[in-house]
Amino acid sequence: MLPIVLIHGFPLDGAMWHHQADFLRARGYEVLTPDLAGFGNPPTSVPPEKTSATMEGYAREVREIILRLPGQRAVVGGFSMGGYVMLALLRESPELVAGAMFIDTRAETDTPEGRATRLKSIEHMQTHGTGNLLDSLCQRLFRKTSPLPAVIEETRQIMRRQPVDAVIAAQWAMAHRRDQTDLLPSLQMPALIVVGEEDMITPPASAEAMAARLANHKLVRIPNAGHMAPVEQPEMVNRAIGDFAAHV
Ligand code: MLT
């Protein structure tokens, strides 16, 4: 069985995957949930300097992790920003990825307005920390129908503990990331796309746009879930990932 590497979103750390890691480990998989540079509880590495932070840089960290595995290949999953990192890895080193799981993410880059909002949020964080960003994210991360307070609080706690410098660097890297839609048709490995039906950040339309370009894919929509499908509907996401990994 190939190891599984799960890349976290923004501004989170590897702990966001605890449901999936427990589920997959119970089925015998080796599961790695690395913290990207500067993230973690506590962080074990320093964040890149803001203006040198790139998706390619984060992808190199994941590449190093896969190269240390015995077979130098893994099934890789990326949630949201983790998906942007996985796309950068797929562009540089597709041979390391036996199966690619795109979880509530997208291949397109930001709109000019989206990029401007990120740069403004960086300016604000430099003086005031991450509080405002987390408040505004929490408005959009979760399903609107019957949101789950315990799940929101758990996610907020993970976000709150991330150092401001790491959050700023990742926000910068996302604002300057390239569009990856042209890469998708060249990817030959099996792909899984998972999207919460109520995802407002990387909506089902983005998942469908990826599906239209990926040769060998399965698209799974998660009902009653927003962007944070892995924690809002862990059982459904676990099943999708488990079925996919079993067939890679
Ligand atoms: C994430 O969940 O990783 C981010 O919200 C993605 C983004 O801001 O584009």
Coordinates of C-alpha atoms and ligand atoms in Angstrom, one line a residue:
M1 CA 0.0 0.0 0.0
L2 CA 1.4 3.4 -0.9
P3 CA 1.8 6.0 1.8
I4 CA -0.6 8.9 1.8
V5 CA 0.6 12.5 2.2
L6 CA -2.1 15.1 3.0
I7 CA -1.3 18.8 2.6
H8 CA -3.2 21.2 4.8
G9 CA -5.0 24.4 3.9
F10 CA -4.6 28.0 5.0
P11 CA -4.1 29.1 7.8
L12 CA -4.1 25.6 9.3
D13 CA -1.7 22.8 10.0
G14 CA -1.5 19.1 9.6
A15 CA -3.9 18.6 12.5
M16 CA -6.8 19.5 10.3
W17 CA -6.6 16.0 8.8
H18 CA -7.0 14.1 12.1
H19 CA -10.2 12.4 11.0
Q20 CA -8.7 11.2 7.7
A21 CA -5.4 10.2 9.3
D22 CA -7.1 8.1 12.0
F23 CA -9.4 6.4 9.4
L24 CA -6.6 5.7 7.0
R25 CA -4.1 4.5 9.6
A26 CA -6.7 2.1 11.0
R27 CA -6.8 0.6 7.5
G28 CA -3.0 0.1 7.5
Y29 CA -1.8 3.1 5.5
E30 CA 1.2 5.2 6.4
V31 CA -0.2 8.7 6.6
L32 CA 1.9 11.9 6.7
T33 CA 0.3 15.2 7.5
P34 CA 3.2 17.6 7.3
D35 CA 3.1 21.2 8.6
L36 CA 4.2 23.6 5.8
A37 CA 7.1 25.9 6.7
G38 CA 6.3 28.1 9.7
F39 CA 2.9 26.3 10.5
G40 CA 2.3 23.8 13.2
N41 CA 1.7 23.3 16.9
P42 CA 4.4 24.3 17.7
P43 CA 6.0 25.0 14.3
T44 CA 9.1 23.0 13.7
S45 CA 10.4 25.2 10.9
V46 CA 10.6 28.9 10.2
P47 CA 8.4 30.5 7.5
P48 CA 9.9 31.8 4.3
E49 CA 10.5 35.6 4.1
K50 CA 7.2 37.0 2.8
T51 CA 8.3 38.0 -0.6
S52 CA 10.2 34.8 -1.3
A53 CA 7.2 32.5 -0.3
T54 CA 5.9 30.5 -3.2
M55 CA 3.7 27.5 -3.8
E56 CA 6.8 26.0 -5.5
G57 CA 8.8 26.5 -2.3
Y58 CA 6.1 24.7 -0.2
A59 CA 5.9 22.0 -2.9
R60 CA 9.7 21.4 -2.5
E61 CA 9.1 20.6 1.2
V62 CA 6.5 17.9 0.2
R63 CA 8.8 16.6 -2.5
E64 CA 11.6 16.1 0.1
I65 CA 9.2 14.2 2.3
I66 CA 8.1 11.9 -0.5
L67 CA 11.8 11.4 -1.6
R68 CA 12.5 10.1 2.0
L69 CA 9.8 7.4 1.7
P70 CA 11.0 3.9 0.7
G71 CA 9.4 3.8 -2.7
Q72 CA 9.7 7.6 -3.4
R73 CA 6.1 7.7 -4.4
A74 CA 2.8 8.5 -2.6
V75 CA -0.8 9.2 -3.0
V76 CA -1.0 12.9 -2.3
G77 CA -4.0 15.0 -1.2
G78 CA -4.2 18.7 -1.0
F79 CA -6.9 20.7 0.7
S80 CA -7.5 24.2 -0.7
M81 CA -4.1 25.9 -0.4
G82 CA -2.7 22.4 0.0
G83 CA -4.1 21.7 -3.4
Y84 CA -2.3 24.8 -4.8
V85 CA 0.9 23.3 -3.3
M86 CA 0.1 19.9 -4.8
L87 CA -0.4 21.4 -8.2
A88 CA 3.1 23.0 -8.0
L89 CA 4.5 19.6 -7.0
L90 CA 2.6 17.9 -9.9
R91 CA 4.1 20.4 -12.4
E92 CA 7.7 19.8 -11.2
S93 CA 7.6 16.1 -10.2
P94 CA 4.5 14.3 -11.3
E95 CA 6.4 10.9 -11.1
L96 CA 6.3 11.2 -7.3
V97 CA 2.5 11.2 -7.2
A98 CA 0.7 7.9 -7.8
G99 CA -2.7 9.4 -7.2
A100 CA -3.8 13.0 -6.7
M101 CA -6.6 14.1 -4.4
F102 CA -8.0 17.6 -5.0
I103 CA -10.0 18.4 -1.9
D104 CA -12.0 21.7 -1.9
T105 CA -9.4 23.4 -4.1
R106 CA -9.1 24.8 -7.5
A107 CA -6.6 25.2 -10.3
E108 CA -7.3 28.7 -11.3
T109 CA -5.5 31.7 -9.8
D110 CA -7.1 34.7 -8.0
T111 CA -9.1 37.3 -9.7
P112 CA -7.5 40.8 -9.5
E113 CA -10.0 41.6 -6.7
G114 CA -9.1 38.5 -4.8
R115 CA -5.4 39.2 -5.1
A116 CA -6.0 42.8 -3.9
T117 CA -7.9 41.5 -0.9
R118 CA -5.0 39.2 0.0
L119 CA -2.5 42.0 -0.2
K120 CA -4.7 44.3 1.9
S121 CA -5.0 41.5 4.5
I122 CA -1.2 41.2 4.6
E123 CA -0.9 44.9 5.4
H124 CA -3.5 44.6 8.1
M125 CA -1.9 41.5 9.6
Q126 CA 1.5 43.2 9.7
T127 CA 0.2 45.6 12.4
H128 CA -2.8 43.8 13.9
G129 CA -2.2 40.1 13.7
T130 CA -4.5 37.4 12.2
G131 CA -7.7 38.2 14.2
N132 CA -9.6 40.0 11.4
L133 CA -8.6 37.4 8.8
L134 CA -9.8 34.6 11.0
D135 CA -13.1 36.3 11.6
S136 CA -13.7 36.9 7.9
L137 CA -12.6 33.4 7.0
C138 CA -14.9 31.8 9.6
Q139 CA -17.9 33.5 7.8
R140 CA -17.1 31.7 4.6
L141 CA -15.4 28.4 5.6
F142 CA -18.5 26.4 6.8
R143 CA -21.8 25.4 5.5
K144 CA -24.6 27.9 6.1
T145 CA -27.3 25.4 6.9
S146 CA -27.0 24.1 10.4
P147 CA -23.3 25.0 11.0
L148 CA -21.6 22.9 13.7
P149 CA -20.3 25.1 16.5
A150 CA -17.9 22.5 17.8
V151 CA -16.4 22.1 14.4
I152 CA -16.1 25.8 13.9
E153 CA -14.4 26.2 17.3
E154 CA -12.0 23.4 16.6
T155 CA -11.0 24.9 13.2
R156 CA -10.6 28.3 14.8
Q157 CA -8.3 27.0 17.4
I158 CA -6.0 25.5 14.8
M159 CA -6.0 28.8 12.9
R160 CA -5.5 30.9 16.0
R161 CA -2.2 29.2 16.9
Q162 CA -0.5 29.8 13.5
P163 CA 2.3 32.4 13.7
V164 CA 1.4 35.6 11.9
D165 CA 4.7 35.5 9.9
A166 CA 3.7 32.0 8.5
V167 CA 0.2 33.2 7.7
I168 CA 1.5 36.4 5.9
A169 CA 4.0 34.3 3.9
A170 CA 1.4 31.9 2.7
Q171 CA -1.1 34.7 1.9
W172 CA 1.7 36.3 -0.2
A173 CA 2.5 33.0 -1.9
M174 CA -1.2 32.4 -2.7
A175 CA -1.6 36.0 -4.1
H176 CA 1.3 35.4 -6.5
R177 CA 0.6 31.8 -7.5
R178 CA 0.3 30.9 -11.1
D179 CA -2.8 29.6 -12.8
Q180 CA -2.4 25.8 -13.1
T181 CA -5.4 24.9 -15.4
D182 CA -3.0 24.3 -18.3
L183 CA -1.3 21.5 -16.3
L184 CA -4.4 19.4 -15.7
P185 CA -4.7 17.7 -19.2
S186 CA -1.1 16.5 -19.0
L187 CA -1.7 14.6 -15.7
Q188 CA -2.1 10.9 -16.3
M189 CA -2.3 9.6 -12.7
P190 CA -5.8 8.8 -11.2
A191 CA -7.3 11.9 -9.6
L192 CA -10.0 12.3 -7.0
I193 CA -11.9 15.6 -6.7
V194 CA -13.9 16.2 -3.5
V195 CA -16.0 19.3 -3.0
G196 CA -18.5 20.4 -0.4
E197 CA -21.7 21.3 -2.1
E198 CA -21.9 24.6 -0.1
D199 CA -18.2 25.5 -0.6
M200 CA -18.1 29.3 -1.0
I201 CA -14.3 29.6 -1.4
T202 CA -13.5 26.9 -3.9
P203 CA -17.0 26.2 -5.2
P204 CA -18.4 23.1 -7.1
A205 CA -18.0 25.1 -10.3
S206 CA -14.2 25.1 -9.7
A207 CA -14.2 21.4 -9.0
E208 CA -16.2 20.8 -12.3
A209 CA -13.7 23.0 -14.2
M210 CA -10.9 20.8 -12.9
A211 CA -12.8 17.6 -13.7
A212 CA -13.4 18.8 -17.3
R213 CA -9.6 18.9 -17.8
L214 CA -8.5 15.8 -15.9
A215 CA -8.3 12.6 -18.0
N216 CA -8.7 10.1 -15.3
H217 CA -10.8 11.4 -12.4
K218 CA -13.7 10.8 -10.1
L219 CA -15.6 13.8 -8.7
V220 CA -17.3 13.4 -5.3
R221 CA -19.7 16.1 -4.0
I222 CA -20.2 16.2 -0.3
P223 CA -23.7 17.3 0.7
N224 CA -24.2 19.4 3.8
A225 CA -20.6 20.6 3.7
G226 CA -18.9 23.9 3.0
H227 CA -15.2 24.5 2.3
M228 CA -14.2 22.6 5.4
A229 CA -15.7 19.3 4.1
P230 CA -12.9 17.1 5.8
V231 CA -14.1 18.3 9.2
E232 CA -17.7 19.0 8.5
Q233 CA -18.4 15.6 6.9
P234 CA -15.4 13.5 7.9
E235 CA -17.1 10.2 7.2
M236 CA -18.1 11.0 3.7
V237 CA -14.6 12.5 2.9
N238 CA -12.9 9.5 4.6
R239 CA -14.9 7.1 2.4
A240 CA -14.1 9.0 -0.8
I241 CA -10.4 9.1 0.1
G242 CA -10.3 5.5 1.3
D243 CA -12.0 4.1 -1.8
F244 CA -9.7 6.1 -4.0
A245 CA -6.5 5.1 -2.2
A246 CA -7.6 1.4 -2.4
H247 CA -7.8 1.6 -6.2
V248 CA -4.5 3.5 -6.9
Ligands
MLT1 C1 -7.6 27.6 2.2 O1 -8.6 27.1 2.7 O2 -6.5 27.0 2.1 C2 -7.7 29.0 1.7 O3 -8.8 29.7 2.1 C3 -7.6 29.1 0.2 C4 -7.6 30.4 -0.4 O4 -7.6 31.4 0.3 O5 -7.6 30.5 -1.6

